[in-house]
Amino acid sequence: MTEPLKKVLGAQVRDLRLARHLSQEGLAEELGVSTRYLAGIERGERNLALDSVDALAEQLGVEARSLIIQP
């Protein structure tokens, strides 16, 4: 069975954040969200609007679609 999209997105965000040596606090600040909210995204607990996915992708320097495609 395929992982739910929000779980895939969360794992991708976490992996990219760590690869770029960003803390949750630092990325959350750049995005204008709380660290708790970003942690929820990374755990796949948050449903994001497409605008939020675009903003995350921009901050991580990737195309938005790469956040939702399972590697």
PDB file of N, CA and C in Angstrom:
ATOM      1  N   MET A   1       0.842  -1.182   0.000  1.00  0.00           N
ATOM      2  CA  MET A   1       0.000   0.000   0.000  1.00  0.00           C
ATOM      3  C   MET A   1       0.887   1.246   0.000  1.00  0.00           C
ATOM      4  N   THR A   2       0.470   2.266  -0.696  1.00  0.00           N
ATOM      5  CA  THR A   2       1.216   3.507  -0.804  1.00  0.00           C
ATOM      6  C   THR A   2       1.044   4.356   0.454  1.00  0.00           C
ATOM      7  N   GLU A   3       2.116   5.028   0.821  1.00  0.00           N
ATOM      8  CA  GLU A   3       2.075   5.932   1.971  1.00  0.00           C
ATOM      9  C   GLU A   3       1.126   7.096   1.676  1.00  0.00           C
ATOM     10  N   PRO A   4       0.419   7.588   2.690  1.00  0.00           N
ATOM     11  CA  PRO A   4      -0.397   8.792   2.489  1.00  0.00           C
ATOM     12  C   PRO A   4       0.503   9.960   2.050  1.00  0.00           C
ATOM     13  N   LEU A   5      -0.035  10.803   1.191  1.00  0.00           N
ATOM     14  CA  LEU A   5       0.728  11.910   0.634  1.00  0.00           C
ATOM     15  C   LEU A   5       1.351  12.791   1.711  1.00  0.00           C
ATOM     16  N   LYS A   6       0.624  13.063   2.793  1.00  0.00           N
ATOM     17  CA  LYS A   6       1.184  13.937   3.822  1.00  0.00           C
ATOM     18  C   LYS A   6       2.358  13.286   4.545  1.00  0.00           C
ATOM     19  N   LYS A   7       2.409  11.955   4.606  1.00  0.00           N
ATOM     20  CA  LYS A   7       3.557  11.246   5.196  1.00  0.00           C
ATOM     21  C   LYS A   7       4.768  11.348   4.259  1.00  0.00           C
ATOM     22  N   VAL A   8       4.530  11.175   2.955  1.00  0.00           N
ATOM     23  CA  VAL A   8       5.604  11.290   1.969  1.00  0.00           C
ATOM     24  C   VAL A   8       6.186  12.698   2.008  1.00  0.00           C
ATOM     25  N   LEU A   9       5.315  13.694   1.974  1.00  0.00           N
ATOM     26  CA  LEU A   9       5.759  15.083   2.006  1.00  0.00           C
ATOM     27  C   LEU A   9       6.551  15.367   3.270  1.00  0.00           C
ATOM     28  N   GLY A  10       6.065  14.918   4.407  1.00  0.00           N
ATOM     29  CA  GLY A  10       6.748  15.151   5.675  1.00  0.00           C
ATOM     30  C   GLY A  10       8.137  14.546   5.703  1.00  0.00           C
ATOM     31  N   ALA A  11       8.262  13.317   5.210  1.00  0.00           N
ATOM     32  CA  ALA A  11       9.566  12.662   5.183  1.00  0.00           C
ATOM     33  C   ALA A  11      10.524  13.385   4.246  1.00  0.00           C
ATOM     34  N   GLN A  12      10.014  13.838   3.110  1.00  0.00           N
ATOM     35  CA  GLN A  12      10.848  14.572   2.155  1.00  0.00           C
ATOM     36  C   GLN A  12      11.335  15.895   2.761  1.00  0.00           C
ATOM     37  N   VAL A  13      10.433  16.608   3.423  1.00  0.00           N
ATOM     38  CA  VAL A  13      10.803  17.882   4.050  1.00  0.00           C
ATOM     39  C   VAL A  13      11.892  17.646   5.095  1.00  0.00           C
ATOM     40  N   ARG A  14      11.685  16.644   5.934  1.00  0.00           N
ATOM     41  CA  ARG A  14      12.673  16.352   6.985  1.00  0.00           C
ATOM     42  C   ARG A  14      14.028  15.991   6.366  1.00  0.00           C
ATOM     43  N   ASP A  15      14.029  15.099   5.379  1.00  0.00           N
ATOM     44  CA  ASP A  15      15.283  14.689   4.743  1.00  0.00           C
ATOM     45  C   ASP A  15      16.005  15.871   4.106  1.00  0.00           C
ATOM     46  N   LEU A  16      15.267  16.712   3.402  1.00  0.00           N
ATOM     47  CA  LEU A  16      15.882  17.882   2.768  1.00  0.00           C
ATOM     48  C   LEU A  16      16.381  18.890   3.796  1.00  0.00           C
ATOM     49  N   ARG A  17      15.603  19.081   4.844  1.00  0.00           N
ATOM     50  CA  ARG A  17      16.033  20.012   5.909  1.00  0.00           C
ATOM     51  C   ARG A  17      17.336  19.540   6.527  1.00  0.00           C
ATOM     52  N   LEU A  18      17.407  18.269   6.843  1.00  0.00           N
ATOM     53  CA  LEU A  18      18.624  17.720   7.448  1.00  0.00           C
ATOM     54  C   LEU A  18      19.803  17.756   6.482  1.00  0.00           C
ATOM     55  N   ALA A  19      19.563  17.467   5.209  1.00  0.00           N
ATOM     56  CA  ALA A  19      20.628  17.505   4.204  1.00  0.00           C
ATOM     57  C   ALA A  19      21.202  18.907   4.047  1.00  0.00           C
ATOM     58  N   ARG A  20      20.384  19.905   4.328  1.00  0.00           N
ATOM     59  CA  ARG A  20      20.827  21.300   4.217  1.00  0.00           C
ATOM     60  C   ARG A  20      21.289  21.858   5.560  1.00  0.00           C
ATOM     61  N   HIS A  21      21.390  20.986   6.553  1.00  0.00           N
ATOM     62  CA  HIS A  21      21.863  21.358   7.891  1.00  0.00           C
ATOM     63  C   HIS A  21      21.043  22.488   8.504  1.00  0.00           C
ATOM     64  N   LEU A  22      19.731  22.414   8.292  1.00  0.00           N
ATOM     65  CA  LEU A  22      18.819  23.398   8.871  1.00  0.00           C
ATOM     66  C   LEU A  22      18.149  22.796  10.101  1.00  0.00           C
ATOM     67  N   SER A  23      17.983  23.586  11.123  1.00  0.00           N
ATOM     68  CA  SER A  23      17.224  23.138  12.281  1.00  0.00           C
ATOM     69  C   SER A  23      15.740  23.345  12.007  1.00  0.00           C
ATOM     70  N   GLN A  24      14.906  22.641  12.753  1.00  0.00           N
ATOM     71  CA  GLN A  24      13.469  22.891  12.634  1.00  0.00           C
ATOM     72  C   GLN A  24      13.182  24.346  12.985  1.00  0.00           C
ATOM     73  N   GLU A  25      13.844  24.848  14.008  1.00  0.00           N
ATOM     74  CA  GLU A  25      13.616  26.230  14.425  1.00  0.00           C
ATOM     75  C   GLU A  25      13.967  27.214  13.319  1.00  0.00           C
ATOM     76  N   GLY A  26      15.114  26.986  12.679  1.00  0.00           N
ATOM     77  CA  GLY A  26      15.554  27.890  11.615  1.00  0.00           C
ATOM     78  C   GLY A  26      14.626  27.875  10.419  1.00  0.00           C
ATOM     79  N   LEU A  27      14.242  26.686   9.968  1.00  0.00           N
ATOM     80  CA  LEU A  27      13.340  26.589   8.816  1.00  0.00           C
ATOM     81  C   LEU A  27      11.967  27.146   9.164  1.00  0.00           C
ATOM     82  N   ALA A  28      11.483  26.843  10.350  1.00  0.00           N
ATOM     83  CA  ALA A  28      10.175  27.361  10.766  1.00  0.00           C
ATOM     84  C   ALA A  28      10.184  28.881  10.772  1.00  0.00           C
ATOM     85  N   GLU A  29      11.267  29.469  11.265  1.00  0.00           N
ATOM     86  CA  GLU A  29      11.367  30.927  11.287  1.00  0.00           C
ATOM     87  C   GLU A  29      11.348  31.504   9.874  1.00  0.00           C
ATOM     88  N   GLU A  30      12.096  30.885   8.962  1.00  0.00           N
ATOM     89  CA  GLU A  30      12.118  31.346   7.566  1.00  0.00           C
ATOM     90  C   GLU A  30      10.736  31.249   6.924  1.00  0.00           C
ATOM     91  N   LEU A  31       9.966  30.233   7.316  1.00  0.00           N
ATOM     92  CA  LEU A  31       8.628  30.030   6.750  1.00  0.00           C
ATOM     93  C   LEU A  31       7.563  30.871   7.449  1.00  0.00           C
ATOM     94  N   GLY A  32       7.890  31.388   8.622  1.00  0.00           N
ATOM     95  CA  GLY A  32       6.904  32.161   9.382  1.00  0.00           C
ATOM     96  C   GLY A  32       5.874  31.286  10.073  1.00  0.00           C
ATOM     97  N   VAL A  33       6.300  30.071  10.466  1.00  0.00           N
ATOM     98  CA  VAL A  33       5.421  29.152  11.187  1.00  0.00           C
ATOM     99  C   VAL A  33       6.105  28.750  12.490  1.00  0.00           C
ATOM    100  N   SER A  34       5.353  28.118  13.367  1.00  0.00           N
ATOM    101  CA  SER A  34       5.947  27.668  14.624  1.00  0.00           C
ATOM    102  C   SER A  34       6.737  26.375  14.401  1.00  0.00           C
ATOM    103  N   THR A  35       7.688  26.147  15.283  1.00  0.00           N
ATOM    104  CA  THR A  35       8.458  24.910  15.230  1.00  0.00           C
ATOM    105  C   THR A  35       7.533  23.715  15.406  1.00  0.00           C
ATOM    106  N   ARG A  36       6.554  23.850  16.266  1.00  0.00           N
ATOM    107  CA  ARG A  36       5.590  22.771  16.513  1.00  0.00           C
ATOM    108  C   ARG A  36       4.819  22.430  15.229  1.00  0.00           C
ATOM    109  N   TYR A  37       4.430  23.452  14.485  1.00  0.00           N
ATOM    110  CA  TYR A  37       3.706  23.233  13.232  1.00  0.00           C
ATOM    111  C   TYR A  37       4.596  22.504  12.225  1.00  0.00           C
ATOM    112  N   LEU A  38       5.852  22.949  12.086  1.00  0.00           N
ATOM    113  CA  LEU A  38       6.778  22.300  11.166  1.00  0.00           C
ATOM    114  C   LEU A  38       7.024  20.847  11.578  1.00  0.00           C
ATOM    115  N   ALA A  39       7.142  20.599  12.859  1.00  0.00           N
ATOM    116  CA  ALA A  39       7.323  19.227  13.340  1.00  0.00           C
ATOM    117  C   ALA A  39       6.121  18.362  12.947  1.00  0.00           C
ATOM    118  N   GLY A  40       4.922  18.924  13.032  1.00  0.00           N
ATOM    119  CA  GLY A  40       3.719  18.211  12.619  1.00  0.00           C
ATOM    120  C   GLY A  40       3.723  17.889  11.136  1.00  0.00           C
ATOM    121  N   ILE A  41       4.243  18.801  10.338  1.00  0.00           N
ATOM    122  CA  ILE A  41       4.380  18.553   8.900  1.00  0.00           C
ATOM    123  C   ILE A  41       5.324  17.380   8.684  1.00  0.00           C
ATOM    124  N   GLU A  42       6.466  17.419   9.351  1.00  0.00           N
ATOM    125  CA  GLU A  42       7.467  16.370   9.164  1.00  0.00           C
ATOM    126  C   GLU A  42       6.967  15.003   9.627  1.00  0.00           C
ATOM    127  N   ARG A  43       6.086  14.976  10.601  1.00  0.00           N
ATOM    128  CA  ARG A  43       5.520  13.710  11.070  1.00  0.00           C
ATOM    129  C   ARG A  43       4.338  13.258  10.209  1.00  0.00           C
ATOM    130  N   GLY A  44       3.955  14.076   9.244  1.00  0.00           N
ATOM    131  CA  GLY A  44       2.841  13.729   8.372  1.00  0.00           C
ATOM    132  C   GLY A  44       1.492  13.888   9.039  1.00  0.00           C
ATOM    133  N   GLU A  45       1.403  14.801   9.991  1.00  0.00           N
ATOM    134  CA  GLU A  45       0.161  15.029  10.728  1.00  0.00           C
ATOM    135  C   GLU A  45      -0.623  16.241  10.230  1.00  0.00           C
ATOM    136  N   ARG A  46      -0.020  17.040   9.380  1.00  0.00           N
ATOM    137  CA  ARG A  46      -0.653  18.276   8.915  1.00  0.00           C
ATOM    138  C   ARG A  46      -1.062  18.164   7.455  1.00  0.00           C
ATOM    139  N   ASN A  47      -2.240  18.678   7.145  1.00  0.00           N
ATOM    140  CA  ASN A  47      -2.684  18.815   5.759  1.00  0.00           C
ATOM    141  C   ASN A  47      -2.293  20.207   5.301  1.00  0.00           C
ATOM    142  N   LEU A  48      -1.501  20.279   4.262  1.00  0.00           N
ATOM    143  CA  LEU A  48      -1.012  21.569   3.794  1.00  0.00           C
ATOM    144  C   LEU A  48      -1.755  22.034   2.556  1.00  0.00           C
ATOM    145  N   ALA A  49      -1.962  23.339   2.482  1.00  0.00           N
ATOM    146  CA  ALA A  49      -2.475  23.945   1.250  1.00  0.00           C
ATOM    147  C   ALA A  49      -1.341  23.925   0.228  1.00  0.00           C
ATOM    148  N   LEU A  50      -1.696  23.949  -1.032  1.00  0.00           N
ATOM    149  CA  LEU A  50      -0.674  23.926  -2.076  1.00  0.00           C
ATOM    150  C   LEU A  50       0.267  25.117  -1.982  1.00  0.00           C
ATOM    151  N   ASP A  51      -0.230  26.251  -1.541  1.00  0.00           N
ATOM    152  CA  ASP A  51       0.635  27.416  -1.350  1.00  0.00           C
ATOM    153  C   ASP A  51       1.700  27.128  -0.307  1.00  0.00           C
ATOM    154  N   SER A  52       1.350  26.383   0.720  1.00  0.00           N
ATOM    155  CA  SER A  52       2.317  26.027   1.760  1.00  0.00           C
ATOM    156  C   SER A  52       3.374  25.069   1.222  1.00  0.00           C
ATOM    157  N   VAL A  53       2.960  24.147   0.367  1.00  0.00           N
ATOM    158  CA  VAL A  53       3.915  23.228  -0.253  1.00  0.00           C
ATOM    159  C   VAL A  53       4.882  24.028  -1.125  1.00  0.00           C
ATOM    160  N   ASP A  54       4.366  24.985  -1.872  1.00  0.00           N
ATOM    161  CA  ASP A  54       5.219  25.845  -2.700  1.00  0.00           C
ATOM    162  C   ASP A  54       6.222  26.613  -1.845  1.00  0.00           C
ATOM    163  N   ALA A  55       5.774  27.157  -0.721  1.00  0.00           N
ATOM    164  CA  ALA A  55       6.659  27.922   0.165  1.00  0.00           C
ATOM    165  C   ALA A  55       7.743  27.031   0.758  1.00  0.00           C
ATOM    166  N   LEU A  56       7.372  25.839   1.181  1.00  0.00           N
ATOM    167  CA  LEU A  56       8.365  24.893   1.714  1.00  0.00           C
ATOM    168  C   LEU A  56       9.403  24.564   0.650  1.00  0.00           C
ATOM    169  N   ALA A  57       8.949  24.262  -0.538  1.00  0.00           N
ATOM    170  CA  ALA A  57       9.861  23.914  -1.633  1.00  0.00           C
ATOM    171  C   ALA A  57      10.817  25.062  -1.924  1.00  0.00           C
ATOM    172  N   GLU A  58      10.295  26.267  -1.951  1.00  0.00           N
ATOM    173  CA  GLU A  58      11.146  27.433  -2.222  1.00  0.00           C
ATOM    174  C   GLU A  58      12.225  27.575  -1.156  1.00  0.00           C
ATOM    175  N   GLN A  59      11.861  27.449   0.109  1.00  0.00           N
ATOM    176  CA  GLN A  59      12.839  27.576   1.194  1.00  0.00           C
ATOM    177  C   GLN A  59      13.881  26.458   1.159  1.00  0.00           C
ATOM    178  N   LEU A  60      13.483  25.276   0.678  1.00  0.00           N
ATOM    179  CA  LEU A  60      14.414  24.147   0.618  1.00  0.00           C
ATOM    180  C   LEU A  60      15.165  24.077  -0.709  1.00  0.00           C
ATOM    181  N   GLY A  61      14.805  24.961  -1.647  1.00  0.00           N
ATOM    182  CA  GLY A  61      15.513  25.033  -2.922  1.00  0.00           C
ATOM    183  C   GLY A  61      15.232  23.875  -3.859  1.00  0.00           C
ATOM    184  N   VAL A  62      13.993  23.383  -3.831  1.00  0.00           N
ATOM    185  CA  VAL A  62      13.609  22.274  -4.705  1.00  0.00           C
ATOM    186  C   VAL A  62      12.286  22.610  -5.384  1.00  0.00           C
ATOM    187  N   GLU A  63      11.929  21.816  -6.406  1.00  0.00           N
ATOM    188  CA  GLU A  63      10.621  21.968  -7.027  1.00  0.00           C
ATOM    189  C   GLU A  63       9.568  21.362  -6.114  1.00  0.00           C
ATOM    190  N   ALA A  64       8.405  21.961  -6.067  1.00  0.00           N
ATOM    191  CA  ALA A  64       7.338  21.488  -5.180  1.00  0.00           C
ATOM    192  C   ALA A  64       6.989  20.033  -5.428  1.00  0.00           C
ATOM    193  N   ARG A  65       6.961  19.615  -6.662  1.00  0.00           N
ATOM    194  CA  ARG A  65       6.581  18.231  -6.951  1.00  0.00           C
ATOM    195  C   ARG A  65       7.543  17.223  -6.348  1.00  0.00           C
ATOM    196  N   SER A  66       8.800  17.628  -6.118  1.00  0.00           N
ATOM    197  CA  SER A  66       9.757  16.690  -5.514  1.00  0.00           C
ATOM    198  C   SER A  66       9.410  16.367  -4.068  1.00  0.00           C
ATOM    199  N   LEU A  67       8.595  17.208  -3.445  1.00  0.00           N
ATOM    200  CA  LEU A  67       8.190  16.956  -2.056  1.00  0.00           C
ATOM    201  C   LEU A  67       7.078  15.914  -1.949  1.00  0.00           C
ATOM    202  N   ILE A  68       6.381  15.686  -3.043  1.00  0.00           N
ATOM    203  CA  ILE A  68       5.251  14.765  -2.964  1.00  0.00           C
ATOM    204  C   ILE A  68       5.457  13.471  -3.749  1.00  0.00           C
ATOM    205  N   ILE A  69       6.618  13.345  -4.384  1.00  0.00           N
ATOM    206  CA  ILE A  69       6.939  12.125  -5.110  1.00  0.00           C
ATOM    207  C   ILE A  69       7.794  11.242  -4.213  1.00  0.00           C
ATOM    208  N   GLN A  70       7.319  10.032  -3.998  1.00  0.00           N
ATOM    209  CA  GLN A  70       8.031   9.101  -3.125  1.00  0.00           C
ATOM    210  C   GLN A  70       9.294   8.616  -3.828  1.00  0.00           C
ATOM    211  N   PRO A  71      10.455   8.719  -3.159  1.00  0.00           N
ATOM    212  CA  PRO A  71      11.699   8.276  -3.788  1.00  0.00           C
ATOM    213  C   PRO A  71      11.763   6.769  -3.962  1.00  0.00           C
TER     214      PRO A  71
END
